[in-house]
Short mmCIF file of C-alpha atoms in Angstrom, two decimals:
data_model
loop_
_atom_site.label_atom_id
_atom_site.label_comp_id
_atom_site.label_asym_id
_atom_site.label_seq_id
_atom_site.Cartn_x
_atom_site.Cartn_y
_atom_site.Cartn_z
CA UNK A 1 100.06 -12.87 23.52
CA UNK A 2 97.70 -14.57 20.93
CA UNK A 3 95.80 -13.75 18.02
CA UNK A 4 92.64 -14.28 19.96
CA UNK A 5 93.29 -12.57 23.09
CA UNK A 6 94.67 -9.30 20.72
CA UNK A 7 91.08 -9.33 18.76
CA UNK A 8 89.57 -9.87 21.62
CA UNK A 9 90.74 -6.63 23.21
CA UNK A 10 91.00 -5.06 19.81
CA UNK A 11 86.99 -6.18 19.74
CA UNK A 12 86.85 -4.62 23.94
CA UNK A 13 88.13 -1.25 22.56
CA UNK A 14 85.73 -1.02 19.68
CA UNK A 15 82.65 -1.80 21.40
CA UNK A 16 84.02 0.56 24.01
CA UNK A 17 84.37 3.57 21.27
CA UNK A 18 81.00 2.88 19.48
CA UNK A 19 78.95 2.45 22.85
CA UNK A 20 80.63 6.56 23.86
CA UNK A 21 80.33 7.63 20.14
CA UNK A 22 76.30 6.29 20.62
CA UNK A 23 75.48 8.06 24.29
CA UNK A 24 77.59 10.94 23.63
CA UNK A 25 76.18 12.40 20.64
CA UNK A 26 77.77 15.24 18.29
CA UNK A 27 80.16 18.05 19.76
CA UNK A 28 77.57 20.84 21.57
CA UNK A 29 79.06 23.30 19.06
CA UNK A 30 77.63 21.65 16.32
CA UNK A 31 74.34 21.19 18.52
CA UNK A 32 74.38 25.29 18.87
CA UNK A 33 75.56 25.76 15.60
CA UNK A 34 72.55 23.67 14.04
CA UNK A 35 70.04 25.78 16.19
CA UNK A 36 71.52 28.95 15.60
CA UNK A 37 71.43 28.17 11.86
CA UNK A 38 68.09 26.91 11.89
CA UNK A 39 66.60 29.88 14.44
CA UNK A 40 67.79 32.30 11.66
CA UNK A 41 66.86 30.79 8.92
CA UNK A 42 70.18 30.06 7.62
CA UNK A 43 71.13 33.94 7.65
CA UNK A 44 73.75 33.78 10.23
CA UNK A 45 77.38 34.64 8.67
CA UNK A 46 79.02 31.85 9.27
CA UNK A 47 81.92 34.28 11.04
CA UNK A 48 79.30 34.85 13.49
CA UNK A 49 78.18 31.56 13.92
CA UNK A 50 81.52 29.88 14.84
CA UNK A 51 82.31 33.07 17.26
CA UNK A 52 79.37 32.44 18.55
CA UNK A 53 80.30 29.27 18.97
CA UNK A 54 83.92 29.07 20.40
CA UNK A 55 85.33 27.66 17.11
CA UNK A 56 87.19 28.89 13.97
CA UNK A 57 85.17 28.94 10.99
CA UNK A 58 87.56 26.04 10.02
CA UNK A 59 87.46 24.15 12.57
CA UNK A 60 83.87 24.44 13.07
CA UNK A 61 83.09 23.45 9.14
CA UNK A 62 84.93 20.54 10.30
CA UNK A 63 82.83 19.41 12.85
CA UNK A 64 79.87 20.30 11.47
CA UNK A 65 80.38 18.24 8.17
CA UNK A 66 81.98 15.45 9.80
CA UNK A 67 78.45 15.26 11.93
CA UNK A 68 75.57 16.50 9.48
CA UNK A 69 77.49 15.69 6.46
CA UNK A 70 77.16 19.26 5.45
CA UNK A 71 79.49 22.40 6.07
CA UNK A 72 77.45 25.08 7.97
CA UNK A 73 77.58 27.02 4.67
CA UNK A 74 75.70 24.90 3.00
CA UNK A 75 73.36 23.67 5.44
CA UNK A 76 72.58 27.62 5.97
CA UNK A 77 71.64 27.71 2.07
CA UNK A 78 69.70 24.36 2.40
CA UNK A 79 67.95 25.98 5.07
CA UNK A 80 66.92 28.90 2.83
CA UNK A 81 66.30 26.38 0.54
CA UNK A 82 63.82 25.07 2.03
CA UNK A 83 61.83 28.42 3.44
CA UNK A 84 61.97 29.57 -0.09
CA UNK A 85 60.90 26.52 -1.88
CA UNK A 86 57.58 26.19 0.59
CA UNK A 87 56.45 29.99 -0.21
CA UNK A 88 57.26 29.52 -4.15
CA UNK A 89 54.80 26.93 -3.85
CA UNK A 90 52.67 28.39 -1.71
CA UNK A 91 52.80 31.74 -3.51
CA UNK A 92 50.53 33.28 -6.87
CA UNK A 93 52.88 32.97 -10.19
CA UNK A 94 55.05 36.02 -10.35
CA UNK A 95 56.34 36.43 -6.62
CA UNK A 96 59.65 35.31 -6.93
CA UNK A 97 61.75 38.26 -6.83
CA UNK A 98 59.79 38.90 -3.92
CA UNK A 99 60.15 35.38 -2.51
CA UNK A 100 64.18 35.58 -3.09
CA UNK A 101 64.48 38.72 -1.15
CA UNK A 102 62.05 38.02 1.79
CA UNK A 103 64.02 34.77 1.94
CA UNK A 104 68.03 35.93 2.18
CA UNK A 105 68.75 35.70 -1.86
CA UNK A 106 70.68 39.10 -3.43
CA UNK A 107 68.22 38.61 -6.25
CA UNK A 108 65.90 36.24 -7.77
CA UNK A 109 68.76 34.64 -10.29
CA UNK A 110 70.27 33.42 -6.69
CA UNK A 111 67.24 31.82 -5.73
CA UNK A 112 67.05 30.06 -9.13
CA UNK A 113 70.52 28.91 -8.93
CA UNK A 114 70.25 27.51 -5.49
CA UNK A 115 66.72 26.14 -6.48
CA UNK A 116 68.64 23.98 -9.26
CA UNK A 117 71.48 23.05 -7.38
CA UNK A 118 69.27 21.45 -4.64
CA UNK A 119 66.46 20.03 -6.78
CA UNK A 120 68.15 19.70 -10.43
CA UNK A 121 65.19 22.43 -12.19
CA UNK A 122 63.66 25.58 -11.92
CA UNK A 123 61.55 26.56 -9.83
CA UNK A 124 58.73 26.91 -12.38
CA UNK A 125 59.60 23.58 -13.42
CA UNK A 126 59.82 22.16 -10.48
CA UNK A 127 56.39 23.18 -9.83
CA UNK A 128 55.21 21.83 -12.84
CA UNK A 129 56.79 18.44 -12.65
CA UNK A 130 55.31 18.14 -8.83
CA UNK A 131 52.23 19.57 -8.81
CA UNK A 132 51.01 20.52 -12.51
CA UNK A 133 49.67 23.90 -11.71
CA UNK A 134 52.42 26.21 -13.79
CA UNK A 135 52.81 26.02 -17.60
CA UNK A 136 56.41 26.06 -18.27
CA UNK A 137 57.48 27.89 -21.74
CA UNK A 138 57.96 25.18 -24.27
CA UNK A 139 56.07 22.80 -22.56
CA UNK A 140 52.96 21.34 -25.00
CA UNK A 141 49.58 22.51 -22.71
CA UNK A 142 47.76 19.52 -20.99
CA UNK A 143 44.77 18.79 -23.29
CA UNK A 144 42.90 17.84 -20.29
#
């Protein structure tokens, strides 16, 4: 009946929904989702992955950003990312028409253009900005 007693079961309720939110965790979907995305190295079609699931690809995109902050599409290309960015570094200069196909890309230009979405350069730049061990065209040469 009082503006105390209402906050204080407004306050009840709350604590209530962030204590379940806490021990629940996200939606198994998105759990099996994750895995599945991660266990093929963000290949999956995403189709498959919300069959796979039990979800449309809608609402599953959903539920997936609202929990990773990322719709399984993407994450699947962040995943690829990732595999591709570790064997470009990894890898002799020259390998990265072989490094975008072993790793999911069409072609190398796809690799580049997820490569500077994700990380703002090239990947030749990128590797000379990090680690100094390619010469990118244009760049002066390091006297040392």
């Amino acid at each position: 009946a009082t503006w105390p007693e209402r906050l204080a079961v407004l306050d009840d309720e709350l604590g209530a929904l962030a204590a379940r939110e806490l021990t629940t965790g996200p939606p198994p979907a998105v759990v099996n989702a994750w895995r599945l995305l991660h266990r093929s190295r963000g290949a999956v079609p995403i189709g498959t992955l919300a069959d796979t699931v039990g979800y449309s690809d809608r609402r599953l995109s959903t539920l997936f950003d609202a929990e990773i902050g990322l719709t399984p599409k993407t994450a699947a290309r962040v995943i690829r990312f990732d595999r591709a960015r570790r064997a470009i570094q990894a890898a002799a200069p020259g390998r990265m028409g072989r490094i975008a196909a072993e790793h999911g890309y069409a072609d190398q230009s796809h690799l580049v253009r997820d490569f500077v979405a994700f990380s703002g350069r090239s990947p030749s730049k990128w590797l000379a900005e990090e680690f100094g061990n390619v010469q990118v065209k244009g760049a002066p040469a390091d006297p040392d």
